[in-house]
mmCIF file of C-alpha atoms in Angstrom:
data_model
loop_
_atom_site.group_PDB
_atom_site.id
_atom_site.type_symbol
_atom_site.label_atom_id
_atom_site.label_comp_id
_atom_site.label_asym_id
_atom_site.label_seq_id
_atom_site.Cartn_x
_atom_site.Cartn_y
_atom_site.Cartn_z
ATOM 1 C CA MET A 1 50.547 81.951 106.768
ATOM 2 C CA ASN A 2 51.490 80.551 103.375
ATOM 3 C CA TYR A 3 53.865 77.679 102.810
ATOM 4 C CA SER A 4 54.734 75.293 100.038
ATOM 5 C CA LEU A 5 54.595 71.583 99.391
ATOM 6 C CA ASN A 6 57.304 69.764 97.466
ATOM 7 C CA TYR A 7 56.537 66.845 95.197
ATOM 8 C CA SER A 8 58.640 64.400 93.235
ATOM 9 C CA LEU A 9 56.967 62.833 90.199
ATOM 10 C CA ASN A 10 58.425 59.697 88.628
ATOM 11 C CA ASP A 11 57.246 58.643 85.168
ATOM 12 C CA ILE A 12 57.355 55.149 83.684
ATOM 13 C CA SER A 13 60.625 55.828 81.827
ATOM 14 C CA GLY A 14 62.437 56.635 85.070
ATOM 15 C CA ASN A 15 62.490 60.433 84.709
ATOM 16 C CA THR A 16 61.920 62.453 87.872
ATOM 17 C CA THR A 17 60.329 65.886 87.936
ATOM 18 C CA LEU A 18 60.522 68.014 91.070
ATOM 19 C CA MET A 19 57.893 70.649 91.707
ATOM 20 C CA ALA A 20 56.905 72.978 94.505
ATOM 21 C CA ILE A 21 53.392 74.224 95.074
ATOM 22 C CA LYS A 22 53.659 77.642 96.737
ATOM 23 C CA GLY A 23 51.240 80.074 98.292
ATOM 24 C CA ILE A 24 48.896 77.591 99.948
ATOM 25 C CA ASN A 25 47.524 77.958 103.448
ATOM 26 C CA GLU A 26 48.999 75.935 106.241
ATOM 27 C CA PRO A 27 46.561 73.114 107.078
ATOM 28 C CA MET A 28 44.100 73.893 109.849
ATOM 29 C CA GLU A 29 43.634 70.982 112.233
ATOM 30 C CA LEU A 30 40.274 70.514 113.899
ATOM 31 C CA ASN A 31 41.630 69.921 117.395
ATOM 32 C CA GLY A 32 39.694 69.999 120.622
ATOM 33 C CA ASN A 33 36.237 68.813 121.610
ATOM 34 C CA TRP A 34 34.044 66.656 119.419
ATOM 35 C CA ILE A 35 30.495 65.668 120.386
ATOM 36 C CA VAL A 36 29.446 62.133 119.445
ATOM 37 C CA ASN A 37 25.745 61.245 119.404
ATOM 38 C CA PHE A 38 24.473 57.661 119.525
ATOM 39 C CA PRO A 39 21.047 56.333 118.500
ATOM 40 C CA ALA A 40 18.694 55.333 121.328
ATOM 41 C CA GLY A 41 18.356 51.684 122.244
ATOM 42 C CA MET A 42 21.644 50.542 120.674
ATOM 43 C CA GLY A 43 23.647 50.092 123.887
ATOM 44 C CA GLY A 44 25.615 53.318 123.735
ATOM 45 C CA PRO A 45 25.132 56.477 125.764
ATOM 46 C CA ASP A 46 23.021 59.294 124.308
ATOM 47 C CA GLN A 47 26.073 61.463 123.795
ATOM 48 C CA ILE A 48 29.745 61.757 124.720
ATOM 49 C CA ASP A 49 32.159 64.658 124.629
ATOM 50 C CA LEU A 50 35.608 63.728 123.301
ATOM 51 C CA PRO A 51 38.380 66.179 124.301
ATOM 52 C CA ASN A 52 40.255 64.965 121.205
ATOM 53 C CA LEU A 53 39.077 62.884 118.282
ATOM 54 C CA ILE A 54 39.748 59.190 118.883
ATOM 55 C CA SER A 55 38.488 55.900 117.468
ATOM 56 C CA LEU A 56 35.502 54.811 119.506
ATOM 57 C CA HIS A 57 36.933 51.319 120.041
ATOM 58 C CA THR A 58 39.699 52.918 122.158
ATOM 59 C CA HIS A 59 37.234 54.690 124.493
ATOM 60 C CA PRO A 60 37.233 53.381 128.096
ATOM 61 C CA ALA A 61 33.417 53.078 128.433
ATOM 62 C CA ASP A 62 32.063 49.702 127.299
ATOM 63 C CA GLY A 63 28.923 51.255 125.733
ATOM 64 C CA VAL A 64 31.185 53.305 123.470
ATOM 65 C CA LYS A 65 34.035 50.859 122.967
ATOM 66 C CA TYR A 66 31.752 48.028 121.852
ATOM 67 C CA PHE A 67 29.140 50.153 120.069
ATOM 68 C CA SER A 68 28.116 48.822 116.654
ATOM 69 C CA GLY A 69 25.990 51.160 114.587
ATOM 70 C CA THR A 70 25.962 54.702 113.272
ATOM 71 C CA ALA A 71 27.351 57.422 115.509
ATOM 72 C CA THR A 72 27.220 61.108 114.595
ATOM 73 C CA TYR A 73 30.285 63.269 115.219
ATOM 74 C CA VAL A 74 29.777 67.025 115.574
ATOM 75 C CA LYS A 75 32.511 69.658 115.534
ATOM 76 C CA ASN A 76 32.156 73.430 115.594
ATOM 77 C CA PHE A 77 35.156 75.324 114.254
ATOM 78 C CA ILE A 78 36.123 78.862 113.303
ATOM 79 C CA VAL A 79 37.633 79.805 109.953
ATOM 80 C CA GLU A 80 39.381 83.161 109.616
ATOM 81 C CA ALA A 81 38.359 85.194 106.558
ATOM 82 C CA SER A 82 42.010 85.382 105.479
ATOM 83 C CA PHE A 83 42.033 81.583 105.149
ATOM 84 C CA LEU A 84 39.420 81.847 102.387
ATOM 85 C CA ALA A 85 40.995 84.749 100.482
ATOM 86 C CA ASP A 86 42.604 84.739 97.026
ATOM 87 C CA ASN A 87 40.170 82.271 95.424
ATOM 88 C CA LYS A 88 41.920 79.299 97.019
ATOM 89 C CA ARG A 89 40.218 75.907 97.186
ATOM 90 C CA VAL A 90 39.553 74.513 100.662
ATOM 91 C CA PHE A 91 39.573 70.774 101.300
ATOM 92 C CA LEU A 92 38.397 68.723 104.265
ATOM 93 C CA ASP A 93 40.662 65.736 104.799
ATOM 94 C CA LEU A 94 39.207 63.199 107.233
ATOM 95 C CA GLY A 95 42.484 61.299 107.373
ATOM 96 C CA ARG A 96 41.434 57.731 108.028
ATOM 97 C CA ILE A 97 37.956 56.483 108.831
ATOM 98 C CA ALA A 98 36.947 52.994 109.909
ATOM 99 C CA VAL A 99 34.114 52.191 107.523
ATOM 100 C CA ILE A 100 32.099 55.006 105.942
ATOM 101 C CA ALA A 101 31.407 58.685 106.554
ATOM 102 C CA GLU A 102 28.554 60.900 105.452
ATOM 103 C CA VAL A 103 29.768 64.499 105.615
ATOM 104 C CA ILE A 104 27.447 67.388 106.413
ATOM 105 C CA LEU A 105 28.948 70.869 106.709
ATOM 106 C CA ASN A 106 26.838 73.886 107.629
ATOM 107 C CA GLU A 107 23.666 71.838 107.032
ATOM 108 C CA GLN A 108 24.722 70.880 103.495
ATOM 109 C CA ASN A 109 25.207 67.207 102.712
ATOM 110 C CA LEU A 110 28.521 66.822 100.870
ATOM 111 C CA GLY A 111 28.223 63.121 100.226
ATOM 112 C CA ILE A 112 29.494 59.796 101.463
ATOM 113 C CA LEU A 113 33.143 58.772 101.651
ATOM 114 C CA TRP A 114 33.817 55.038 101.697
ATOM 115 C CA LYS A 115 37.341 54.701 100.269
ATOM 116 C CA PRO A 116 40.563 56.713 100.377
ATOM 117 C CA PRO A 117 41.292 59.452 99.982
ATOM 118 C CA TYR A 118 38.768 60.616 102.561
ATOM 119 C CA ARG A 119 38.868 64.188 101.274
ATOM 120 C CA LEU A 120 36.258 66.662 99.985
ATOM 121 C CA ASP A 121 36.399 70.080 98.371
ATOM 122 C CA ILE A 122 34.432 72.290 100.794
ATOM 123 C CA THR A 123 35.234 75.637 99.166
ATOM 124 C CA ASP A 124 31.605 76.452 98.341
ATOM 125 C CA VAL A 125 30.285 75.483 101.780
ATOM 126 C CA VAL A 126 32.860 76.601 104.346
ATOM 127 C CA LYS A 127 32.494 80.196 105.531
ATOM 128 C CA ALA A 128 34.384 82.792 107.495
ATOM 129 C CA GLY A 129 33.389 82.540 111.141
ATOM 130 C CA GLU A 130 31.725 79.561 112.799
ATOM 131 C CA ASN A 131 31.159 76.342 110.862
ATOM 132 C CA VAL A 132 29.444 73.139 111.974
ATOM 133 C CA LEU A 133 30.689 69.779 110.726
#
């Protein structure tokens, strides 16, 4: 389903320009289960299954809540072929992260994000069908 986004641009002289970007896909949220893997010997469990993505410091288990180190989040998701049609660009927006994120999609390293916006162009890596983030 296509929808539009409306923007208001204000320049330094006080002029306002309104614009609408039409024909873009509705954002696809990566809801549901996430697997989080922890390194051995660091006080955390080997792995947890999160029904929804949450900050680890809000998890009820002490080994997760107080974990300090690098955890690996894994999410499998399906992309419909129609989502990738019409030569549209596809972006992954991580929203907000606590410190730093290295992003690997479908076994391709897309780089490290350490400051906002936590967003990457994944057009050349995402595929119709199952994807692994």
